[in-house]
DNA sequence: TGGGGTCCT
DNA sequence: AGGACCC
């Protein structure tokens, strides 16, 4: 059959394209003219209207949530899932899970020696990822990739290692390898253009440069918290929890254009944008409390993307019109509000040239939600709109309470999955091609493109670095049995010493860390199962205090193994030093039980998870009625 | 160089 | 309100 080269076009750019097109050299954000030049036969589908993508995207998220509530969306085509509890459950239910094999690929495994039984949690995580991918495929017709690792960072990175419609699991001994395979700091999720530039100004270009750069110097540039986060990322350490996304925090609609320079055109554009936004808001069911208008002005010497915005509260009676379905009236009133905001930014008596307008509703309140803090209860009584549609319960109060609890527990849990969305995956029915155009091709089965991100959209692509091509970096990576979590907290001189050839060669073998699985699914989903707790610690005592946390973990760790970096970093500096020197001494001896007395409170944080529990239901509900 | 989103400052 | 990040 024919595979058609296809791409999704938004205005003048190809936002994404299928693999067939990529083979011809098309890349993700290429201009339409360049793309057509490269391949004249390229078939383009308009993609400015995100409605179908959004809907399919939420179907995927919902499906994942029906298996496990901890699902965090990242854009429309990726989801992280913390499957720790599912893994634990299966582990206890199947006592004999020893000989579980790992489903799908194993990152960079050299062949022989991978005993899945050594990594029961990851192995189980890989099975869960496979099941989730299959469910997405059979119920929604979408294909995608998944990455299984102990934290979101690693799950995401490993997710893309085997691309179309495949999954890969990252073993603890390869954490350093995958980080080392990244061709530049920019490839680290969380390091954007600005940060990469600032790092470069400090002379930091490679992952390793950052791993070895003194934290204090980094803190001087970025501030303590950001500096620590950056260092952690370079080491493959990511303690951020998989935070259930729930219903969206804001809804917006925007359009970009060559030029709008008259008040009349502004008004018409605002009206158009608000009409669709109000409808979406009405379907959501919640009542927005805040409205924002943003614009982008043309400026030759570009500073191109800079936007300006003004926001204001939405009067209650207006908000009620939105939720009650009195859309036309709501639009009329909102347009007035929007024009007022517009005049706060633009002096319409002078010439102006806009290239984009965006309208946004935020501070979304569910009916019946108790108002937090200030407003208090009043709203509770006043409107009685039917509770019916509100999707989620989210109101603020809920948000507040819920957040805190989750993060910390990561320890114990830990697997996450991420998923990518399918939408594009193509085959899928609706999903993908949102617009009709594409589908001319028949849905699903056509495998055409299949895979990953759907044909069109995919995103990610590009950059994948080939492990092989990074030869260089390989030599500079951490020894594989080294726990980066631990490494990162070592003094600079020790880090250097450990990276020296002599030391590296002396290392015995294995090791490491803990593990849990995280999976990530790609195109549509990435499932990451990760265990957070990953880090293991060296001195038993340290962690022991934590009890649950550290215990289970790495049975076999050798070198630094079990130190939980998160725990370690919370210790007082003097204790850290003491620990490190103790550790250093033991380096050669290798005995392990040390004696520390940390005090305890290491984890004072207990987070519990609470929160969004109620949401889940409501979230599901939210999407269904539509 | 889209049309969305999130969270932090 | 703006800026950074993500897709």
XYZ file of C-alpha atoms (C1' of nucleotides) in Angstrom:
642
model
C 0.000 0.000 0.000
C 0.977 3.528 -0.225
C 2.137 5.396 2.662
C 1.385 8.963 2.277
C 3.633 11.694 3.406
C 1.489 13.790 5.576
C 1.738 16.617 7.994
C -0.416 18.826 10.165
C -0.309 22.438 9.271
C -1.049 25.369 11.483
C -0.860 28.636 9.672
C 2.471 28.613 7.913
C 4.202 25.823 9.631
C 4.142 22.087 9.752
C 3.520 21.424 13.317
C 4.116 17.746 13.026
C 4.304 15.068 10.399
C 4.268 11.340 10.035
C 7.254 9.078 9.863
C 7.076 8.729 6.160
C 7.516 12.456 5.861
C 10.270 12.473 8.410
C 12.217 10.062 6.380
C 12.257 12.630 3.671
C 13.822 15.120 5.950
C 10.837 16.926 7.306
C 11.110 18.040 10.855
C 8.762 19.248 13.378
C 8.427 22.918 13.181
C 9.361 23.499 9.602
C 7.796 26.172 7.442
C 5.305 25.050 4.880
C 7.354 26.460 2.058
C 10.476 24.616 3.084
C 8.522 21.437 3.516
C 6.856 21.592 0.131
C 10.174 22.277 -1.390
C 11.584 19.158 0.102
C 8.639 17.097 -0.825
C 6.139 18.415 -3.226
C 3.829 15.531 -2.770
C 3.351 16.224 0.892
C -0.267 16.129 1.982
C -1.132 18.683 4.582
C -4.045 18.761 6.961
C -5.096 21.913 8.715
C -4.644 21.660 12.415
C -5.472 24.992 13.956
C -8.625 23.689 15.523
C -7.550 21.557 18.430
C -10.973 20.311 19.415
C -10.602 16.782 18.227
C -7.104 16.432 19.499
C -8.178 17.698 22.849
C -11.064 15.299 23.041
C -9.008 12.316 22.076
C -6.315 13.417 24.400
C -8.687 13.376 27.327
C -10.023 10.011 26.324
C -6.567 8.630 26.672
C -6.066 10.287 30.033
C -9.388 8.990 31.244
C -8.651 5.503 30.115
C -5.389 5.559 32.001
C -7.123 6.937 35.046
C -9.512 4.065 35.005
C -6.536 1.825 35.698
C -4.710 4.066 38.098
C -5.636 7.499 39.391
C -2.213 9.046 39.354
C -2.054 10.403 35.850
C -0.335 13.641 34.960
C -0.781 15.129 31.524
C 1.966 16.925 29.701
C 0.546 18.622 26.680
C -2.064 16.788 24.684
C -0.052 13.763 23.874
C 1.821 12.619 26.917
C 0.808 11.259 30.282
C 2.885 10.223 33.248
C 1.433 7.515 35.414
C 2.621 6.557 38.844
C 1.958 2.857 38.935
C 3.791 2.126 42.103
C 0.781 0.864 43.871
C -0.261 -1.356 41.044
C 3.187 -2.825 41.015
C 3.169 -3.389 44.735
C -0.170 -5.033 44.561
C 0.939 -7.419 41.895
C 4.075 -8.114 43.729
C 2.208 -9.258 46.765
C -0.401 -11.089 44.833
C 2.033 -13.031 42.811
C 4.584 -14.219 45.205
C 6.398 -16.034 42.636
C 6.907 -13.267 40.381
C 10.497 -13.959 40.196
C 10.587 -15.072 36.789
C 8.912 -12.305 35.235
C 10.374 -11.124 32.081
C 10.563 -7.549 30.993
C 8.133 -6.716 28.219
C 9.430 -4.707 25.339
C 12.898 -3.306 25.112
C 15.400 -2.832 27.843
C 17.503 0.254 27.446
C 20.926 -0.414 26.304
C 21.152 -3.841 27.671
C 24.059 -5.597 26.390
C 22.564 -8.856 25.898
C 23.171 -11.553 28.151
C 22.866 -10.613 31.584
C 19.588 -9.167 32.265
C 17.742 -11.144 34.742
C 14.310 -9.836 34.957
C 13.969 -11.473 38.264
C 16.452 -9.021 39.599
C 14.090 -6.229 38.803
C 10.673 -7.514 39.637
C 9.162 -4.095 39.993
C 10.433 -2.880 36.697
C 9.410 -6.117 35.064
C 5.912 -5.786 36.422
C 5.891 -2.147 35.412
C 6.733 -3.131 31.877
C 3.821 -5.523 31.807
C 1.481 -2.853 33.062
C 2.753 -0.479 30.408
C 2.132 -3.077 27.758
C -1.385 -3.603 29.017
C -2.107 0.085 29.035
C -0.788 0.503 25.537
C -2.911 -2.355 24.402
C -5.978 -0.884 26.058
C -5.364 2.406 24.330
C -4.941 0.660 21.073
C -7.969 -1.542 21.325
C -10.330 0.978 22.810
C -9.176 4.140 21.168
C -7.274 2.946 18.163
C -4.142 4.769 19.037
C -0.600 3.551 19.165
C 2.251 4.990 21.122
C 5.388 4.466 23.106
C 6.036 4.000 26.779
C 9.059 4.354 29.000
C 9.325 2.563 32.322
C 11.671 4.111 34.868
C 11.790 5.259 38.453
C 10.990 8.896 37.907
C 9.399 11.184 35.355
C 12.645 12.467 33.914
C 14.023 9.049 33.186
C 10.693 7.653 32.033
C 10.371 10.407 29.528
C 13.867 10.054 28.229
C 13.710 6.312 27.889
C 10.289 6.492 26.305
C 11.698 7.822 23.116
C 14.508 5.378 22.714
C 12.608 2.934 20.571
C 10.336 4.886 18.535
C 7.432 3.891 16.776
C 4.936 2.172 18.936
C 7.336 0.455 21.302
C 8.206 0.593 24.937
C 11.393 0.494 26.816
C 12.404 -0.124 30.375
C 15.357 1.516 32.032
C 17.342 -0.554 34.494
C 19.073 1.130 37.391
C 22.515 0.462 36.111
C 21.765 2.407 32.994
C 20.556 5.628 34.538
C 23.911 7.208 33.973
C 24.111 5.908 30.459
C 20.915 7.461 29.333
C 21.827 10.806 30.829
C 25.231 10.559 29.248
C 23.719 9.852 25.878
C 22.103 13.253 25.693
C 23.921 15.411 23.220
C 23.422 18.670 25.041
C 21.885 20.180 28.111
C 19.009 21.403 26.041
C 17.851 17.835 25.685
C 17.155 17.602 29.365
C 13.460 18.104 29.972
C 13.228 21.193 32.082
C 16.190 22.901 30.487
C 14.758 25.281 27.942
C 16.383 27.794 25.674
C 16.986 30.409 28.259
C 18.426 28.083 30.810
C 20.640 26.425 28.244
C 22.004 29.802 27.284
C 22.720 30.774 30.822
C 24.448 27.484 31.390
C 26.483 27.943 28.284
C 27.563 31.317 29.519
C 28.987 29.512 32.497
C 30.842 27.258 30.149
C 28.482 24.364 30.558
C 27.497 22.526 27.460
C 27.383 18.830 28.194
C 25.531 16.889 30.781
C 28.780 16.127 32.388
C 29.845 19.686 32.610
C 26.792 20.308 34.682
C 27.197 17.201 36.789
C 30.611 18.363 37.813
C 29.949 22.036 38.197
C 30.007 23.223 41.798
C 26.579 23.697 43.202
C 27.541 26.922 44.835
C 28.620 28.492 41.625
C 25.468 27.339 39.989
C 23.418 28.746 42.820
C 25.048 32.070 42.280
C 23.499 32.216 38.856
C 20.223 30.503 39.370
C 19.485 30.650 43.038
C 19.618 27.704 45.358
C 16.508 25.800 44.502
C 16.894 26.080 40.762
C 20.556 25.217 40.966
C 19.835 22.074 42.908
C 17.124 21.122 40.524
C 19.352 21.547 37.532
C 22.079 19.489 39.083
C 19.618 16.809 39.956
C 18.306 16.695 36.432
C 21.786 16.287 35.058
C 22.246 13.323 37.333
C 18.983 11.752 36.332
C 17.468 12.569 39.688
C 13.926 13.831 39.732
C 11.866 13.762 42.849
C 8.890 15.534 41.454
C 5.751 13.525 42.005
C 3.318 12.518 39.353
C 0.701 15.088 40.135
C -2.750 14.163 38.950
C -3.765 16.760 36.499
C -7.476 16.673 37.002
C -9.629 19.158 35.162
C -7.803 22.016 33.478
C -6.895 25.142 35.390
C -7.712 27.388 32.505
C -9.348 27.339 29.101
C -8.165 29.602 26.349
C -8.611 30.231 22.677
C -6.273 32.146 20.442
C -5.564 33.058 16.883
C -2.552 34.526 15.199
C -2.653 36.534 12.011
C -0.664 38.844 9.849
C -2.203 42.003 10.986
C -5.041 43.540 12.884
C -4.901 47.274 13.222
C -8.363 48.610 13.675
C -10.632 48.620 16.675
C -13.346 47.082 14.649
C -11.226 44.134 13.654
C -10.143 43.740 17.218
C -13.715 43.598 18.326
C -14.646 41.049 15.725
C -11.740 38.843 16.559
C -12.517 39.003 20.232
C -16.088 38.128 19.524
C -15.103 35.170 17.465
C -12.672 33.871 20.046
C -15.094 34.374 22.889
C -17.888 32.591 21.138
C -15.982 29.390 20.955
C -14.403 29.780 24.355
C -17.731 30.389 26.044
C -19.069 27.243 24.511
C -16.169 25.224 25.705
C -16.526 26.759 29.129
C -20.167 25.883 29.202
C -19.428 22.279 28.428
C -16.913 22.216 31.170
C -19.562 23.224 33.588
C -17.425 25.249 35.941
C -17.750 28.973 36.338
C -14.705 31.085 35.543
C -13.901 33.858 37.951
C -11.200 35.540 35.942
C -10.911 36.685 32.369
C -7.697 37.560 30.589
C -7.006 39.136 27.230
C -3.604 38.845 25.701
C -2.115 40.307 22.581
C 1.101 40.179 20.651
C 2.207 43.314 18.835
C 4.159 43.358 15.709
C 7.607 44.657 16.091
C 10.070 44.584 13.367
C 13.134 44.091 15.297
C 11.826 41.286 16.883
C 11.575 40.481 20.190
C 9.143 38.456 18.685
C 7.320 36.613 21.026
C 6.381 38.853 23.620
C 2.886 39.026 24.778
C 1.072 41.493 26.924
C -2.016 40.763 28.911
C -4.540 42.298 31.238
C -6.980 40.392 33.391
C -9.977 41.141 35.559
C -12.606 39.404 37.638
C -15.723 38.230 35.882
C -18.873 39.596 37.474
C -20.941 36.868 38.893
C -23.948 37.442 36.780
C -21.803 37.131 33.696
C -20.201 33.970 34.917
C -23.595 32.509 35.532
C -24.642 33.154 31.999
C -21.770 31.087 30.843
C -22.639 28.134 32.951
C -26.319 28.420 32.416
C -26.050 28.302 28.708
C -27.030 31.848 28.027
C -24.063 32.053 25.777
C -25.020 34.846 23.494
C -25.601 37.166 26.341
C -22.478 36.043 28.081
C -20.460 36.767 24.974
C -21.901 40.225 24.676
C -20.903 41.075 28.188
C -17.523 39.499 27.953
C -16.737 41.362 24.780
C -17.298 44.576 26.672
C -15.000 43.445 29.388
C -12.423 42.423 26.850
C -12.521 45.755 25.087
C -11.905 47.523 28.351
C -8.897 45.380 28.927
C -7.780 45.982 25.387
C -7.818 49.705 25.915
C -5.675 49.344 28.943
C -2.976 47.957 26.730
C -3.458 49.718 23.444
C -4.073 53.327 22.733
C -6.406 52.950 19.823
C -5.974 56.549 18.805
C -2.501 55.715 17.712
C -1.562 53.182 15.093
C -1.159 49.615 16.258
C -0.396 46.305 14.683
C -1.385 43.108 16.384
C -0.398 39.621 15.290
C -2.178 37.578 17.927
C -5.079 37.673 20.323
C -5.930 35.241 23.095
C -8.841 35.024 25.489
C -8.603 32.960 28.631
C -10.830 31.896 31.512
C -9.192 30.875 34.723
C -9.929 30.494 38.382
C -12.541 27.972 37.462
C -15.027 27.179 40.154
C -17.194 24.163 40.462
C -20.647 24.530 41.675
C -21.077 23.757 45.137
C -17.518 24.135 45.796
C -16.804 25.725 48.998
C -15.008 28.865 48.525
C -11.722 28.910 50.104
C -10.589 31.526 52.368
C -11.972 34.733 51.638
C -14.982 34.512 49.717
C -16.301 31.995 51.767
C -19.362 30.414 51.650
C -21.488 32.792 50.049
C -21.367 31.374 46.717
C -22.417 28.216 48.144
C -25.837 29.365 48.646
C -26.257 31.813 46.048
C -26.110 29.956 43.053
C -27.813 27.045 42.794
C -27.039 26.028 39.540
C -27.281 22.524 39.057
C -24.396 20.648 40.189
C -24.807 18.552 37.347
C -22.227 19.345 34.972
C -19.463 20.418 36.867
C -16.918 18.073 36.165
C -14.707 18.098 38.752
C -14.764 19.074 41.946
C -12.097 21.011 41.889
C -12.554 24.050 43.419
C -9.923 25.778 44.927
C -10.190 24.439 48.189
C -9.660 21.230 46.831
C -6.676 22.247 45.130
C -5.174 23.525 48.155
C -5.523 20.618 50.195
C -4.691 18.194 47.733
C -1.485 19.286 46.672
C 0.465 18.952 49.493
C 0.102 15.602 50.201
C 1.302 13.939 47.329
C 4.675 14.821 46.873
C 6.278 13.228 49.363
C 5.486 10.102 49.458
C 7.104 9.267 46.727
C 9.125 7.256 48.412
C 7.161 4.661 48.666
C 5.803 4.646 45.608
C 6.932 5.247 42.765
C 6.283 4.256 39.470
C 4.936 6.346 36.968
C 3.876 6.083 33.638
C 3.738 8.494 31.084
C 1.815 8.443 28.078
C 1.638 10.117 24.958
C -1.222 10.758 23.215
C -2.492 9.123 20.586
C -4.071 11.404 18.838
C -2.103 11.299 16.350
C -1.357 8.133 16.150
C -2.935 7.847 13.468
C -4.634 5.237 12.855
C -6.935 5.999 14.950
C -9.992 6.978 14.280
C -10.797 10.102 15.086
C -7.996 10.869 16.839
C -5.677 11.637 14.652
C -6.504 13.468 12.095
C -8.690 15.523 13.515
C -9.790 17.004 10.532
C -11.303 15.203 8.066
C -8.918 15.481 5.621
C -6.808 12.975 6.704
C -9.068 10.493 7.174
C -9.715 9.978 3.939
C -7.409 7.473 4.319
C -9.282 5.063 6.353
C -8.834 4.850 9.795
C -7.219 2.677 11.812
C -5.827 -0.031 10.272
C -4.002 1.545 7.886
C -1.064 1.495 9.438
C 0.377 3.916 7.828
C 1.827 5.794 10.044
C 1.238 4.433 12.878
C 2.955 4.893 15.583
C 3.990 7.201 17.701
C 2.664 10.166 17.594
C 0.486 10.046 15.214
C 1.438 10.825 12.193
C 1.162 14.073 12.450
C 1.893 15.248 15.331
C 4.402 13.696 16.736
C 6.397 15.448 18.375
C 9.155 14.477 19.415
C 11.164 13.359 17.204
C 13.890 14.829 16.231
C 16.379 14.760 18.314
C 16.980 11.609 19.467
C 20.447 11.012 19.911
C 21.771 7.886 19.004
C 23.446 6.204 21.677
C 26.042 5.182 19.441
C 26.850 8.462 18.226
C 27.587 9.741 21.511
C 30.587 7.780 21.854
C 32.373 10.387 23.463
C 30.260 10.992 26.209
C 30.243 7.530 27.087
C 33.563 7.515 28.411
C 32.812 10.339 30.549
C 29.791 9.002 32.133
C 29.515 7.825 35.606
C 30.430 4.274 36.170
C 27.357 2.348 35.810
C 27.089 1.139 39.217
C 27.229 4.480 40.631
C 24.179 5.985 41.982
C 23.908 9.436 40.580
C 21.798 10.502 43.421
C 24.620 9.927 45.695
C 27.218 11.210 43.361
C 25.607 14.483 43.020
C 25.984 15.239 46.651
C 29.612 14.498 46.832
C 32.173 17.231 47.000
C 33.665 18.194 43.791
C 37.005 16.697 44.342
C 35.522 13.402 45.170
C 33.373 13.526 42.105
C 36.400 14.050 40.000
C 38.220 11.311 41.660
C 35.415 8.944 41.081
C 35.308 9.797 37.466
C 38.946 9.276 36.931
C 39.904 6.318 34.873
C 41.695 4.702 37.669
C 38.714 4.698 39.868
C 36.364 3.674 37.240
C 38.410 0.751 36.322
C 38.614 -0.381 39.789
C 34.998 -0.692 40.296
C 33.839 -4.143 40.677
C 30.633 -4.481 39.400
C 27.265 -3.976 39.736
C 25.274 -2.401 41.721
C 22.935 -0.414 42.284
C 20.233 1.182 42.908
C 16.937 0.607 43.331
C 14.396 0.507 41.206
C 11.226 0.786 40.378
C 9.575 1.014 37.339
C 8.252 3.780 35.549
C 6.884 3.534 32.281
C 6.244 5.962 29.733
C 4.104 5.654 26.807
C 4.683 7.673 24.018
C 2.632 8.671 21.466
C 0.015 8.662 23.354
C 1.108 7.770 26.431
C 4.065 7.110 28.247
C 3.826 5.142 31.121
C 6.298 5.421 33.475
C 6.437 3.624 36.384
C 8.822 4.824 38.471
C 9.773 4.364 41.756
C 10.714 7.119 43.398
C 12.573 5.953 45.797
C 15.119 5.182 43.885
C 18.083 6.069 45.456
C 19.579 4.010 47.536
C 21.707 4.730 50.173
C 24.864 3.693 51.415
C 24.769 3.828 54.854
C 22.259 1.818 56.151
C 21.713 3.675 59.070
C 20.761 6.691 57.389
C 17.958 5.484 55.818
C 16.982 3.131 58.134
C 15.464 5.649 60.058
C 13.164 6.273 57.499
C 11.981 3.092 57.751
C 9.956 2.219 55.059
C 11.612 4.050 52.719
C 14.796 2.890 52.482
C 14.548 -0.443 53.411
C 13.267 -2.308 50.675
C 15.402 -0.915 48.246
C 18.411 -1.990 47.018
C 19.447 -5.099 48.324
C 22.517 -5.319 46.589
C 23.968 -2.145 46.347
C 27.457 -1.734 46.492
C 29.067 1.401 46.420
C 27.259 4.267 47.310
C 24.338 2.660 46.785
C 21.746 3.290 49.107
C 21.878 6.718 49.967
C 18.744 8.425 49.335
C 19.751 11.712 47.967
C 16.652 13.335 48.968
C 17.149 12.333 52.467
C 20.756 13.167 52.356
C 20.177 16.609 51.087
C 17.981 17.409 53.974
C 20.523 16.606 56.549
C 22.352 19.432 58.209
C 25.542 20.293 56.419
C 27.721 19.104 59.202
C 26.043 15.781 59.225
C 26.455 15.542 55.512
C 30.115 16.124 55.837
C 30.472 13.638 58.529
C 28.641 11.124 56.501
C 30.711 11.768 53.502
C 33.927 11.434 55.246
C 32.838 8.270 56.787
C 31.833 7.078 53.507
C 35.015 8.048 51.926
C 36.908 6.044 54.409
C 34.815 3.110 53.746
C 35.314 3.373 50.198
C 38.053 1.012 50.249
C 36.831 -1.077 52.930
C 33.400 -1.480 52.043
C 31.641 -2.439 54.997
C 28.488 -1.160 55.273
C 26.743 -0.675 58.231
C 27.608 2.529 59.431
C 26.474 4.316 62.224
C 24.739 7.328 61.647
C 22.286 8.910 63.544
C 20.526 11.095 61.501
C 17.957 12.258 63.267
C 15.109 11.593 61.884
C 13.096 13.786 60.786
C 14.239 13.247 57.578
C 11.143 12.889 56.231
C 9.013 14.754 58.128
C 6.988 15.284 55.366
C 4.369 12.969 55.208
C 2.276 13.586 52.599
C -0.537 11.739 52.137
C -2.291 11.641 49.384
C -5.312 12.909 49.508
C -6.513 15.163 47.631
C -7.598 14.686 44.469
C -9.223 11.591 45.283
C -12.548 12.880 44.853
C -11.522 14.253 41.715
C -11.018 11.222 39.982
C -14.524 10.475 39.889
C -15.459 13.757 38.977
C -12.876 13.975 36.365
C -14.176 10.962 34.657
C -17.529 12.332 34.909
C -16.380 15.454 33.490
C -15.391 14.019 30.293
C -18.107 11.619 29.793
C -21.095 13.741 29.620
C -19.778 15.458 26.741
C 7.323 29.088 14.463
C 0.879 26.745 16.254
C -2.320 26.673 19.740
C -2.585 25.193 23.432
C -1.234 24.373 28.623
C 1.529 24.520 33.580
C 3.891 26.668 37.405
C 7.070 30.208 39.346
C 8.694 35.074 40.115
C 1.902 40.627 34.444
C 5.448 38.387 32.718
C 8.531 34.594 31.968
C 10.031 30.089 31.912
C 8.910 25.503 30.731
C 6.245 21.533 28.204
C 3.888 19.470 24.075
